[in-house]
Amino acid sequence: MRDVLVLIHDDVGQQSRLQAAFDLVRASQGKLLCVDLAEPDAKGARATRGGSLVMEAEVAPLATVRDQIEASGLSAQWIERRDAMLPALSETAALADLIVMSAPRADLFPPTYAAISELLVTADTPIVAVPPESPGICLNGEVLICWDGSREAHHAMVSAIPLLRRASTVTIVEIDDGSLKLPASQAQTLLAQRNIASHVRSDLAFGEKAAFVILEQIDLLKADYVVMGGFGHSRLVENIFGGVTERLLHESPVPLFLKH
């Protein structure tokens, strides 16, 4: 996960996104891919940065962000886009090993839930959704893996292995609605084969209770981030994690590592 794409836009989630991207790039000794988003035809916009349009109010914050990135000493590539958020990220996702976005909150602009939902389906790239209040992402602490036996849960866990190797503790929370086909013990074995020790906690949960169980475990275990299979809105068959993904995106106090 060497190339980490992060959205650069002056909103309430900018600093938490940026700090999480710093943490991930430092861990991998990789590179930041900074997508400098300028929404087209914005009211009060002026031409800057090679003809892109950017709000006057964004010029100073953007300079501050550039200074932060330069001061970090990290390798960075800037990609300027005069576009809406979803097409800008969709077309640049293939360049990255990981995408850092803000988890959706009511006061966040531009709104991110639809973009995350769509990218989970269309981009073959994991997403780290960072709450705006988060100080970044701690990679050497407690990790919680959500497990329901689905392919999505399996793919998310396997994709996160480079990060899981850095964790001090890995806990697999098995969510069973009575139809679990692949138990968490098999996920535990897969991780053990890669020299990653883990613990399993199991709970019967139906419908909305699954989200409550996971949020409770985040608090109980003091998890630093969560790994889970993500589901976009174009999914045809509903599964226990369909609504859970949406609720956690809106309510999780810690970053979510998502993979469809």
Coordinates of C-alpha atoms in Angstrom, one line a residue:
M1 CA 0.0 0.0 0.0
R2 CA 2.6 2.5 -1.1
D3 CA 0.5 5.0 -3.1
V4 CA -2.1 6.6 -0.9
L5 CA -4.6 8.9 -2.6
V6 CA -6.1 11.7 -0.5
L7 CA -8.8 14.3 -1.4
I8 CA -7.6 17.8 -0.9
H9 CA -10.6 20.1 -0.3
D10 CA -11.2 22.8 2.3
D11 CA -13.8 21.2 4.5
V12 CA -14.2 20.0 8.1
G13 CA -12.6 16.6 7.4
Q14 CA -9.5 17.9 5.6
Q15 CA -7.0 17.7 8.6
S16 CA -8.2 14.3 9.8
R17 CA -7.9 13.0 6.2
L18 CA -4.5 14.5 5.7
Q19 CA -3.2 13.1 9.0
A20 CA -4.5 9.6 8.3
A21 CA -2.8 9.8 4.9
F22 CA 0.5 10.9 6.5
D23 CA 0.3 7.9 8.9
L24 CA -0.3 5.4 6.1
V25 CA 2.4 6.8 3.9
R26 CA 5.0 6.9 6.7
A27 CA 4.2 3.3 7.5
S28 CA 4.6 2.1 4.0
Q29 CA 7.4 4.6 3.0
G30 CA 5.3 5.3 0.0
K31 CA 3.9 8.4 -1.7
L32 CA 0.9 10.7 -1.3
L33 CA -1.3 11.2 -4.3
C34 CA -3.0 14.5 -3.6
V35 CA -6.2 15.1 -5.6
D36 CA -6.7 18.8 -5.6
L37 CA -10.4 19.1 -6.2
A38 CA -11.8 22.4 -7.6
E39 CA -15.6 22.1 -8.2
P40 CA -16.5 23.7 -11.6
D41 CA -18.5 26.9 -11.9
A42 CA -18.4 27.6 -8.2
K43 CA -19.9 30.9 -7.1
G44 CA -17.2 33.4 -6.5
A45 CA -14.5 31.2 -8.1
R46 CA -11.4 32.5 -9.8
A47 CA -8.9 30.9 -12.1
T48 CA -5.8 29.6 -10.3
R49 CA -3.4 26.7 -10.5
G50 CA -3.2 26.3 -14.3
G51 CA -6.7 27.4 -15.1
S52 CA -8.6 25.3 -12.5
L53 CA -11.4 27.1 -10.7
V54 CA -11.2 27.3 -6.9
M55 CA -13.2 29.2 -4.3
E56 CA -11.5 32.4 -3.2
A57 CA -11.9 31.2 0.4
E58 CA -10.0 28.0 -0.5
V59 CA -6.8 29.6 -1.7
A60 CA -5.2 30.3 1.7
P61 CA -6.2 26.9 3.2
L62 CA -4.8 25.1 0.2
A63 CA -1.5 26.9 0.6
T64 CA -1.5 25.8 4.2
V65 CA -2.0 22.2 3.2
R66 CA 0.8 22.4 0.7
D67 CA 3.1 23.8 3.4
Q68 CA 2.0 20.9 5.7
I69 CA 2.8 18.3 3.1
E70 CA 6.1 19.9 2.2
A71 CA 7.0 20.1 5.9
S72 CA 6.2 16.4 6.4
G73 CA 9.1 15.4 4.2
L74 CA 6.9 12.8 2.5
S75 CA 7.0 12.2 -1.3
A76 CA 3.9 13.7 -2.9
Q77 CA 2.3 14.0 -6.3
W78 CA -0.4 16.6 -7.0
I79 CA -3.3 15.8 -9.3
E80 CA -5.4 18.9 -10.2
R81 CA -9.0 18.2 -11.1
R82 CA -11.7 20.6 -12.1
D83 CA -14.5 18.2 -11.6
A84 CA -17.1 16.8 -9.2
M85 CA -15.8 14.6 -6.4
L86 CA -16.9 11.2 -7.7
P87 CA -15.6 11.4 -11.2
A88 CA -12.4 13.0 -10.0
L89 CA -11.8 10.1 -7.6
S90 CA -13.1 7.4 -9.9
E91 CA -10.6 8.3 -12.6
T92 CA -7.6 8.6 -10.3
A93 CA -8.4 5.5 -8.1
A94 CA -6.5 3.2 -10.4
L95 CA -3.3 5.1 -9.6
A96 CA -3.5 4.3 -5.9
D97 CA -3.2 1.3 -3.5
L98 CA -5.5 3.0 -1.0
I99 CA -8.0 5.9 -1.0
V100 CA -8.4 8.1 2.1
M101 CA -11.8 9.9 2.4
S102 CA -13.8 11.5 5.1
A103 CA -16.5 9.4 6.7
P104 CA -19.9 11.1 6.0
R105 CA -21.1 13.6 8.6
A106 CA -24.0 16.1 8.4
D107 CA -21.7 19.1 8.4
L108 CA -19.3 17.7 5.8
F109 CA -19.1 19.3 2.4
P110 CA -19.0 18.0 -0.2
P111 CA -21.1 15.0 1.0
T112 CA -19.1 11.7 0.8
Y113 CA -21.5 8.9 1.5
A114 CA -22.7 8.5 -2.2
A115 CA -19.1 8.8 -3.4
I116 CA -17.8 6.1 -1.0
S117 CA -20.7 3.8 -1.8
E118 CA -20.1 4.1 -5.5
L119 CA -16.3 3.8 -5.3
L120 CA -16.7 0.6 -3.2
V121 CA -18.4 -1.0 -6.2
T122 CA -16.5 0.6 -9.1
A123 CA -12.9 0.9 -7.9
D124 CA -10.8 -2.1 -7.0
T125 CA -9.1 -0.1 -4.3
P126 CA -9.6 -0.2 -0.5
I127 CA -11.0 2.9 1.1
V128 CA -10.1 4.3 4.6
A129 CA -13.0 6.4 5.8
V130 CA -11.8 8.8 8.5
P131 CA -14.2 10.6 10.9
P132 CA -13.6 14.4 10.8
E133 CA -12.9 14.4 14.5
S134 CA -10.2 11.7 14.2
P135 CA -6.5 12.6 14.9
G136 CA -5.5 10.2 12.1
I137 CA -5.1 6.5 12.1
C138 CA -3.0 4.5 14.7
L139 CA -1.6 1.5 12.9
N140 CA 0.2 -0.2 15.8
G141 CA -2.7 -0.5 18.2
E142 CA -5.9 -2.5 18.4
V143 CA -7.7 -3.5 15.2
L144 CA -11.2 -4.9 15.0
I145 CA -12.2 -7.0 12.0
C146 CA -15.9 -7.4 11.3
W147 CA -16.7 -10.9 10.1
D148 CA -20.0 -12.3 8.7
G149 CA -18.5 -15.1 6.6
S150 CA -19.1 -13.2 3.3
R151 CA -16.7 -12.8 0.4
E152 CA -16.6 -9.0 1.1
A153 CA -15.5 -9.6 4.7
H154 CA -12.8 -12.0 3.4
H155 CA -11.6 -9.6 0.7
A156 CA -11.4 -6.7 3.2
M157 CA -9.4 -8.7 5.7
V158 CA -6.9 -10.0 3.1
S159 CA -6.5 -6.5 1.6
A160 CA -5.7 -5.2 5.1
I161 CA -3.0 -7.7 5.8
P162 CA -0.1 -5.3 5.2
L163 CA -1.6 -3.0 7.9
L164 CA -2.6 -5.9 10.2
R165 CA 1.0 -6.9 10.4
R166 CA 1.7 -3.7 12.3
A167 CA -1.2 -4.1 14.9
S168 CA -0.5 -4.9 18.5
T169 CA -3.8 -6.8 18.8
V170 CA -6.2 -8.1 16.2
T171 CA -9.8 -9.1 17.2
I172 CA -12.2 -10.7 14.8
V173 CA -15.8 -9.9 15.8
E174 CA -18.0 -12.7 14.3
I175 CA -21.5 -11.5 13.5
D176 CA -23.9 -14.4 13.0
D177 CA -27.5 -14.1 12.0
G178 CA -28.0 -17.8 12.0
S179 CA -26.8 -18.4 8.4
L180 CA -23.0 -18.1 8.9
K181 CA -21.3 -20.3 6.3
L182 CA -17.6 -19.5 6.9
P183 CA -16.8 -19.2 10.6
A184 CA -14.3 -16.7 12.0
S185 CA -12.1 -19.5 13.1
Q186 CA -11.2 -20.0 9.4
A187 CA -10.3 -16.3 9.1
Q188 CA -8.2 -16.7 12.2
T189 CA -6.4 -19.6 10.6
L190 CA -5.7 -17.6 7.5
L191 CA -4.2 -14.8 9.5
A192 CA -2.1 -17.2 11.6
Q193 CA -0.7 -18.6 8.3
R194 CA 0.6 -15.1 7.7
N195 CA 2.0 -14.8 11.2
I196 CA -0.8 -12.5 12.5
A197 CA -2.2 -13.6 15.8
S198 CA -5.8 -12.8 16.5
H199 CA -8.7 -13.3 18.9
V200 CA -12.3 -14.2 18.1
R201 CA -15.4 -12.8 19.7
S202 CA -18.8 -14.1 18.5
D203 CA -22.3 -12.7 18.8
L204 CA -25.7 -13.6 17.4
A205 CA -27.0 -10.4 15.8
F206 CA -30.0 -9.8 13.5
G207 CA -30.6 -6.8 11.3
E208 CA -29.7 -3.5 13.0
K209 CA -28.4 -5.1 16.1
A210 CA -25.2 -6.0 14.2
A211 CA -24.2 -2.4 14.0
F212 CA -24.9 -1.9 17.7
V213 CA -22.7 -4.9 18.5
I214 CA -19.8 -3.6 16.5
L215 CA -20.1 -0.1 17.9
E216 CA -20.2 -1.6 21.4
Q217 CA -17.0 -3.7 20.6
I218 CA -15.2 -0.6 19.2
D219 CA -15.8 1.1 22.6
L220 CA -15.1 -2.0 24.7
L221 CA -11.8 -2.9 22.9
K222 CA -10.7 0.7 22.4
A223 CA -10.2 -0.2 18.7
D224 CA -8.0 2.2 16.7
Y225 CA -9.6 1.2 13.4
V226 CA -12.0 -1.3 11.9
V227 CA -11.7 -3.6 8.9
M228 CA -14.9 -4.6 7.2
G229 CA -16.4 -5.6 3.9
G230 CA -18.1 -2.6 2.3
F231 CA -21.3 -2.6 0.2
G232 CA -22.2 0.0 -2.4
H233 CA -25.7 1.0 -3.3
S234 CA -25.7 -1.0 -6.6
R235 CA -25.6 -4.3 -4.7
L236 CA -28.5 -6.5 -5.6
V237 CA -28.8 -9.0 -2.8
E238 CA -29.2 -7.6 0.8
N239 CA -26.8 -9.1 3.4
I240 CA -26.4 -8.4 7.1
F241 CA -23.6 -6.0 6.5
G242 CA -25.5 -3.9 3.9
G243 CA -27.1 -1.6 6.4
V244 CA -24.3 -2.1 9.0
T245 CA -21.7 -0.5 6.6
E246 CA -23.9 2.6 6.1
R247 CA -24.5 3.0 9.9
L248 CA -20.8 2.6 10.8
L249 CA -19.8 5.1 8.1
H250 CA -22.1 7.7 9.8
E251 CA -21.4 6.7 13.4
S252 CA -18.0 5.0 13.9
P253 CA -15.7 7.0 16.1
V254 CA -12.7 5.5 14.5
P255 CA -11.5 5.0 10.8
L256 CA -13.0 2.2 8.7
F257 CA -10.9 0.2 6.3
L258 CA -13.4 -0.9 3.6
K259 CA -13.1 -3.2 0.6
H260 CA -15.9 -4.5 -1.6

